[in-house]
Amino acid sequence: MSYDKHYLLYFFGAMAAGLLLIFSAGFYAEPLSGDLTRVGGWTERDFGWREPLPEMPIDANFQDIKAAGVLVLGDSFSLANIWQTLVGREWGLNIASHNYEQFVCIEQWLEMLESNGMLGGKTVIVESLERFFASRFGNIGACRKSKSRDLSVVKPFEAFTHGEIPTSRRTGGEIPTDVVYLLKVLKNYAMGAIRGDQAILPGVAVNAPLSSTRLFSNRRSDRILYYYEDDAESGWTTEQVEESVRSIAAIQRRIEAAGGRFLFVLVPNKSSVYSDFIVGRPDGDRYTPIIQSLRRGGVAAADVLTPFRERIEKEVDFYLPDDTHVSTRGYLALGEVISGEMRRMDVK
Amino acid sequence: MQRHDPGNSGLGKSFLGNDFMLFNSYGFILGYLPIVLGGFFLIARNSHRLAALWLAAASVFFYGWWNVKFVPLLLASIAFNYAIGYAIGHARVSSSARHLLAAGIVADLVLLGVFKYTHFFIGSINDFFGLNIELARIVLPLGISFFTFTQIAYLVDVYRGIAREYDFIHYLLFVTYFPHLIAGPVLHHKQMMPQFASASIYRPQYSNMGIGLTLFTIGLAKKVLLADSFGQYADPVFAAAKDGFEPRFIMAWTGALAYTFQLYFDFSGYSDMAVGLSRMFGVQLPVNFNSPYKAWNVIEFWRRWHMTLSAFLRDYLYIPLGGNRLGPVRRHVNLMITMLLGGLWHGANWTFVVWGGLHGFFLVSNHAWRALRLRLGIPLVEPTGLGRMTGVAITFLCVVVAWVFFRAESLAAGLVIAKGCFGLSGLALSHRLESIGEILRNDGVNTGNSLVFTGWFEGNAALNLLGGVKIAILVFTGSLLIWVFPNSQNLVLPEYRTARPILSHPRFMRWLAITTGCMAAVALSSISKISAFLYYQF
C-alpha cells in the first residue's frame, strides 16, 4: 500500500469517524456559555441555568469624561455597564467607565484624570473583584514612571451589550468541538465518578458540593463551580493586604485633594458569597477583614458581601451557576448597594 | 460572559474578513481550496495554459483577499521584473545586461525600502538626533519581502543564464503561487518553471493527494494544537516585559521557551502546509525546514532553519560579498553583514538587528572554533553520543536567547527577559513553598528581593489561569516531536523515506492514514480562535 485510493479511504474514513465522535460529544455537552464551564471543562448540560432571569436595561457607556458625573475604573463586573446603568438612572448622572486593561496600571489612569483636571466635583468609583485585591493593589508603585507619563485621554470602553449579557436565556451559540475541552469534560466525569458526590473536584474551576439544592437552577444544583484562584487567597500575607489598603487610601487622598469623592467597591468572589453552603470549604473569610481594614484606614468602601449573602437564598441563580459573574439579579443588587453607598456619601 | 474570558471553542467563526484566507481557517480549507483544486483539474482536461492561468488568478485572488489595495503593486512588480528579466535575457551586449540587472535590483530594493523600512529609518533618526520628523503611515504589503526576493533571484538567474523560460503565465504563477506567496519558501525560477510546463501536474493523482493531505494535516495540527497553545504562555510574558515588568527566572524561561517552541511549530506547521498544499496540485516545493533544533552547532542550525532564505542570503549576499574567498577576517565580516541584513529582513526594528547580530556572532564563533580545532589537528567530524547532545543543548540555548530579542517589542523588553533567564532578577516560587523562605531566614540567610514567594508566574493572571501543568505537558510533547521522532518530511515524502523502508510498509501506511485522518478531525474541530502565522508579518 502506498498513497493510493485505499490510503485516501482510510484517511477520510478516520476523519469522518473522528468528527462524528467530536460533534456527538459537543452536542451532548451543549453550547458553552459560562466562563467556568469553559475553562474548567464542565458541561452546560450540568451547569447551564434553567430558570428565566430578569431582563435589564443597559445604557451605553458615557464617552465624555469631562461631562460625566461619575468616573469608574473596573474589571469584568463593570464591563457590561449594567450596574452603572442602574446607578446612573437612579441618580440622573452620566457614568463614564474605564477598564483596568486600558491602562498600564492604576497610576496611569489617575495621572490621566488629575493632569486633565477631570476629578473636581466627580464621584470616582474603583471597582475590583476580591480575588484580584492583593495583586492589583499590593504593588501599584511598581508602575514604570516612563509609562505613566502618557497623559493623553483614553476614551471609556464601548459597553459590551450585544446579545451576550445573560438575561432570560443562556447565550452560548456554538457547539463545543474543541477536543481539549471535551477531554477535560471526560476527565472530570471520571474524576467525579471515582471520588464520589461529596468530593471537591479541583481544577481551574473548582467543582464543590453544596448543602442546598435551592440556590441554583441548573441540573447539578447540588454543586457549585468557582475559580481555584479564590482558594489561593489563603496565601495572602497580612503585609500584602495592609499594603493594598494603604495604596487604596492613597488613591482616595489624591482624588479628594483634586476635589473628587471616592468609593471603593470590592465585589466578593462567588465562593465567598456561597461559602456557608459549600461543603468542606475551609472557613477563611478574607473579604470582611479587608473591608474592616479599609474602613479603619479611612477608605470609603462598600460592603457588598453582607447584602449578597442575604439575597442568595431568596433569589435562585444570584450568581450564574456556569460563570464567575453575578446574574442580572446580582447586578441589580450590586447597583442597589452602590446607590446606597452614594446616598450615604451624600452625592448630589 | 463569553467575551471577557480566554479559551473559546466551536465552529462558525471567521468566515468573513481576512482570517478567511489563513491556511488554518475554515474558509480556506472548506471553501477556497476545494474550489481552486477542483477548478484547476477540470480546466486542465481541456487546456493546461488555462489551468495555469486559473491557478495564477486564484493566487492573485488569495492575495487580494488580504488587501485588495496591494494587488496593483504586486502585479506592477511582476510586470516590471518580467520585462527587465526579458530584456536581460535578450540583451546583445553583456554590459547592457549588467546595467539592466542593477536597475532591476535597485528598483526592487527601493520598493521594499519604501514600504518596509521608511518608518524604521525615520524613527531611528528621530530617536538618535532627538528630532520629530513625521511621516504618513505606510502600510506594509503582505508578503512583499518574499515576492521581492523571489524576483531579485529571478533577475540574477536570468543574468547568469540559469533562467531561460519567458512564458508570462508561468512567470505570474511562479511569483504569485498561493502556497508560497505570503511566507515562503523563497522559490527559484529553475525549480518551478519545468514543473509548470510538465503535463503530469495537470492530472489529479492519488499519490499526490495522499501526500499533500497528510503533510497539510500534520502542519495544521502543529499550528492549531501546539503553536497556538505555546503562544498562550509566551504572549503574557512578553506583554508584561513590554510594560516594564521584570520577570524572574521561572517566568522569564516560561516566556522564552514557550516562544521558542511556538515559533518552531508555527513555522514548521506553515512549511508543512505549504508543501502539502502544493503537492495536492502535483507541484513540489522545496523543503524549508529540517528539524533545526536537532542542529549540533549554529552553522548546522542555519542549514536547517528557513532553508530557502538561508540559501538565498548565501547565494545572493554572502557569496557576492566575497564569501570565504578573501581570508578569515573578511569571511567573518561578510557573515556579520549577512546576518545583520538577514535580521533586518525579518522586520524593521532594532530587535531584529540584535537577533541577526547575535546569530552573526554565534556563526563567527562557530567558524573560529572550527579553525582552532583544525590548527590543533583535531578533525572536524560529526559528533555522536554525548558530544552531539552537548552541542545540540548549547546551540539550542544560544537560539533561545536570540529568539527572546526576536520576539520582544523593544530592546528594553528583550533585555529584562534575558536578565530574568540568566537569574539576574531573582527567583519567584509558589506560595506553597513559603516555608523554605522561613527556614532560610531563620538560618540567617538574607533572601532579600532575590527569592520571593509570589507564585510561579508572579501574580500574572493570564499565566496563572493557564497553569503550570499544561505548559509542562506541552513542553514534554514538543520535545518528543522535536528531538525524538522523525520529522514530517521523513515521515511523509516518499523521496525522503527511502532510507527507512519500514516507513513504506503497508501496515505503517495504513496507520499513517488513520492517524492523520483522526488528527485532521481533531485539528479541524479545534480551529476556534484563528491566529495568523508568525512568518506572515516578515
mmCIF file of C-alpha atoms in Angstrom, chain A residues 1-8 10-12 14-19 22-23 32-35 38-39 76 79-80 82 101 104 132 135 142 144 147 158-160 162 164-166 171-181 204 227-229 232 235-237 240 320 323-326 331, chain B residues 1-13 26 205-211 213-214 217 225 242-246 416 431-432 434 454 459-461 464-467 470 491-494 497 504-507 509-510 512-518 520-526 528:
data_model
loop_
_atom_site.group_PDB
_atom_site.id
_atom_site.type_symbol
_atom_site.label_atom_id
_atom_site.label_comp_id
_atom_site.label_asym_id
_atom_site.label_seq_id
_atom_site.Cartn_x
_atom_site.Cartn_y
_atom_site.Cartn_z
ATOM 1 C CA MET A 1 0.000 0.000 0.000
ATOM 2 C CA SER A 2 1.245 3.481 -0.822
ATOM 3 C CA TYR A 3 -0.546 6.786 -1.228
ATOM 4 C CA ASP A 4 -3.304 5.241 -3.329
ATOM 5 C CA LYS A 5 -7.079 5.120 -3.312
ATOM 6 C CA HIS A 6 -7.117 2.942 -0.172
ATOM 7 C CA TYR A 7 -4.887 5.379 1.651
ATOM 8 C CA LEU A 8 -7.363 8.178 0.974
ATOM 9 C CA TYR A 10 -8.606 5.253 5.367
ATOM 10 C CA PHE A 11 -7.737 8.930 5.794
ATOM 11 C CA PHE A 12 -11.219 10.250 5.102
ATOM 12 C CA ALA A 14 -10.856 8.128 10.120
ATOM 13 C CA MET A 15 -11.528 11.846 9.734
ATOM 14 C CA ALA A 16 -15.300 11.324 9.356
ATOM 15 C CA ALA A 17 -15.418 8.976 12.345
ATOM 16 C CA GLY A 18 -13.412 11.426 14.437
ATOM 17 C CA LEU A 19 -15.612 14.377 13.510
ATOM 18 C CA ILE A 22 -16.374 15.029 18.474
ATOM 19 C CA PHE A 23 -19.659 16.567 17.327
ATOM 20 C CA LEU A 32 -20.853 26.883 26.043
ATOM 21 C CA SER A 33 -21.987 29.995 27.816
ATOM 22 C CA GLY A 34 -20.166 30.431 31.111
ATOM 23 C CA ASP A 35 -16.504 31.062 31.704
ATOM 24 C CA ARG A 38 -15.410 26.619 29.512
ATOM 25 C CA VAL A 39 -12.096 26.872 31.336
ATOM 26 C CA SER A 76 -15.287 42.499 34.116
ATOM 27 C CA LEU A 79 -17.568 45.885 31.524
ATOM 28 C CA ALA A 80 -21.208 45.218 30.716
ATOM 29 C CA ILE A 82 -25.175 47.101 33.939
ATOM 30 C CA GLU A 101 -6.859 46.705 30.738
ATOM 31 C CA VAL A 104 -0.605 50.018 32.094
ATOM 32 C CA PHE A 132 -7.555 40.432 42.446
ATOM 33 C CA SER A 135 -2.250 41.504 43.087
ATOM 34 C CA ALA A 142 5.803 49.410 40.571
ATOM 35 C CA ARG A 144 7.022 52.450 35.441
ATOM 36 C CA LYS A 147 4.821 54.582 31.070
ATOM 37 C CA GLU A 158 -17.623 50.615 24.431
ATOM 38 C CA ALA A 159 -20.144 48.868 26.675
ATOM 39 C CA PHE A 160 -20.478 45.230 25.847
ATOM 40 C CA HIS A 162 -24.694 42.925 22.028
ATOM 41 C CA GLU A 164 -24.039 38.424 25.256
ATOM 42 C CA ILE A 165 -25.467 39.683 28.531
ATOM 43 C CA PRO A 166 -27.193 36.707 30.085
ATOM 44 C CA THR A 171 -26.095 32.954 25.458
ATOM 45 C CA GLY A 172 -23.674 30.356 24.102
ATOM 46 C CA GLY A 173 -24.440 29.654 20.468
ATOM 47 C CA GLU A 174 -21.723 27.286 19.372
ATOM 48 C CA ILE A 175 -21.397 23.573 19.832
ATOM 49 C CA PRO A 176 -18.160 22.937 21.719
ATOM 50 C CA THR A 177 -15.912 20.943 19.403
ATOM 51 C CA ASP A 178 -12.556 21.763 20.917
ATOM 52 C CA VAL A 179 -11.078 18.371 21.741
ATOM 53 C CA VAL A 180 -9.032 19.731 24.624
ATOM 54 C CA TYR A 181 -12.241 20.962 26.256
ATOM 55 C CA VAL A 204 -9.085 25.840 37.115
ATOM 56 C CA TYR A 227 -12.331 29.787 40.305
ATOM 57 C CA TYR A 228 -9.499 27.929 42.001
ATOM 58 C CA GLU A 229 -7.758 31.283 42.469
ATOM 59 C CA ALA A 232 -5.258 30.931 46.746
ATOM 60 C CA GLY A 235 -1.759 32.550 50.782
ATOM 61 C CA TRP A 236 -2.056 36.326 51.100
ATOM 62 C CA THR A 237 0.072 37.737 53.865
ATOM 63 C CA GLN A 240 0.211 42.260 51.346
ATOM 64 C CA LEU A 320 -24.661 32.313 37.334
ATOM 65 C CA ASP A 323 -19.899 31.562 35.392
ATOM 66 C CA THR A 324 -17.873 33.538 37.901
ATOM 67 C CA HIS A 325 -20.057 36.612 37.429
ATOM 68 C CA VAL A 326 -23.368 37.512 39.026
ATOM 69 C CA TYR A 331 -26.221 43.114 39.073
ATOM 70 C CA MET B 1 -19.937 36.491 29.752
ATOM 71 C CA GLN B 2 -18.134 34.921 26.835
ATOM 72 C CA ARG B 3 -16.099 37.826 25.615
ATOM 73 C CA HIS B 4 -14.287 38.610 28.822
ATOM 74 C CA ASP B 5 -12.514 35.351 29.233
ATOM 75 C CA PRO B 6 -9.875 33.299 27.477
ATOM 76 C CA GLY B 7 -10.441 29.985 25.819
ATOM 77 C CA ASN B 8 -13.286 29.606 23.390
ATOM 78 C CA SER B 9 -14.363 26.836 21.146
ATOM 79 C CA GLY B 10 -16.783 25.991 18.409
ATOM 80 C CA LEU B 11 -17.427 26.276 14.721
ATOM 81 C CA GLY B 12 -18.728 29.109 12.695
ATOM 82 C CA LYS B 13 -16.171 31.846 13.181
ATOM 83 C CA TYR B 26 -12.483 27.035 7.641
ATOM 84 C CA GLN B 205 -3.098 11.706 -8.768
ATOM 85 C CA TYR B 206 -3.983 9.713 -5.670
ATOM 86 C CA SER B 207 -0.371 9.707 -4.516
ATOM 87 C CA ASN B 208 -0.045 13.491 -4.675
ATOM 88 C CA MET B 209 -3.376 13.912 -2.947
ATOM 89 C CA GLY B 210 -2.397 11.478 -0.194
ATOM 90 C CA ILE B 211 0.987 13.109 0.383
ATOM 91 C CA LEU B 213 -3.365 15.887 2.611
ATOM 92 C CA THR B 214 -1.093 14.117 5.090
ATOM 93 C CA THR B 217 -2.860 17.830 8.200
ATOM 94 C CA LEU B 225 -2.752 22.258 18.639
ATOM 95 C CA LYS B 242 6.798 45.446 27.232
ATOM 96 C CA ASP B 243 5.040 47.225 30.102
ATOM 97 C CA GLY B 244 8.247 47.323 32.105
ATOM 98 C CA PHE B 245 7.662 44.269 34.306
ATOM 99 C CA GLU B 246 10.847 42.332 35.103
ATOM 100 C CA VAL B 416 14.562 42.323 31.007
ATOM 101 C CA HIS B 431 3.205 30.460 47.752
ATOM 102 C CA ARG B 432 3.150 26.872 48.951
ATOM 103 C CA GLU B 434 6.909 29.836 51.682
ATOM 104 C CA THR B 454 4.691 35.391 44.810
ATOM 105 C CA GLY B 459 0.666 37.117 40.016
ATOM 106 C CA ASN B 460 0.273 37.187 36.234
ATOM 107 C CA ALA B 461 -3.410 36.339 35.926
ATOM 108 C CA ASN B 464 -1.972 31.554 36.441
ATOM 109 C CA LEU B 465 -5.216 30.763 34.692
ATOM 110 C CA LEU B 466 -3.412 28.572 32.156
ATOM 111 C CA GLY B 467 -1.482 26.817 34.901
ATOM 112 C CA LYS B 470 -0.340 22.359 30.829
ATOM 113 C CA LEU B 491 7.637 10.501 7.614
ATOM 114 C CA VAL B 492 5.543 11.507 4.612
ATOM 115 C CA LEU B 493 7.546 12.352 1.490
ATOM 116 C CA PRO B 494 8.454 9.201 -0.491
ATOM 117 C CA ARG B 497 11.566 7.775 3.193
ATOM 118 C CA SER B 504 6.764 2.432 3.336
ATOM 119 C CA HIS B 505 5.390 -0.816 4.745
ATOM 120 C CA PRO B 506 1.622 -1.207 4.037
ATOM 121 C CA ARG B 507 0.840 -1.524 7.746
ATOM 122 C CA MET B 509 0.918 3.445 5.653
ATOM 123 C CA ARG B 510 -2.467 2.324 6.964
ATOM 124 C CA LEU B 512 -0.346 6.846 8.931
ATOM 125 C CA ALA B 513 -3.629 7.299 7.030
ATOM 126 C CA ILE B 514 -5.795 6.550 10.080
ATOM 127 C CA THR B 515 -3.685 8.627 12.460
ATOM 128 C CA THR B 516 -3.562 11.677 10.212
ATOM 129 C CA GLY B 517 -7.282 11.273 9.447
ATOM 130 C CA CYS B 518 -8.024 11.406 13.186
ATOM 131 C CA ALA B 520 -7.454 16.136 10.773
ATOM 132 C CA ALA B 521 -10.717 15.681 12.693
ATOM 133 C CA VAL B 522 -9.161 16.998 15.903
ATOM 134 C CA ALA B 523 -7.407 19.912 14.215
ATOM 135 C CA LEU B 524 -10.476 20.869 12.162
ATOM 136 C CA SER B 525 -12.716 20.827 15.197
ATOM 137 C CA SER B 526 -10.205 22.860 17.198
ATOM 138 C CA SER B 528 -11.728 28.014 17.245
#
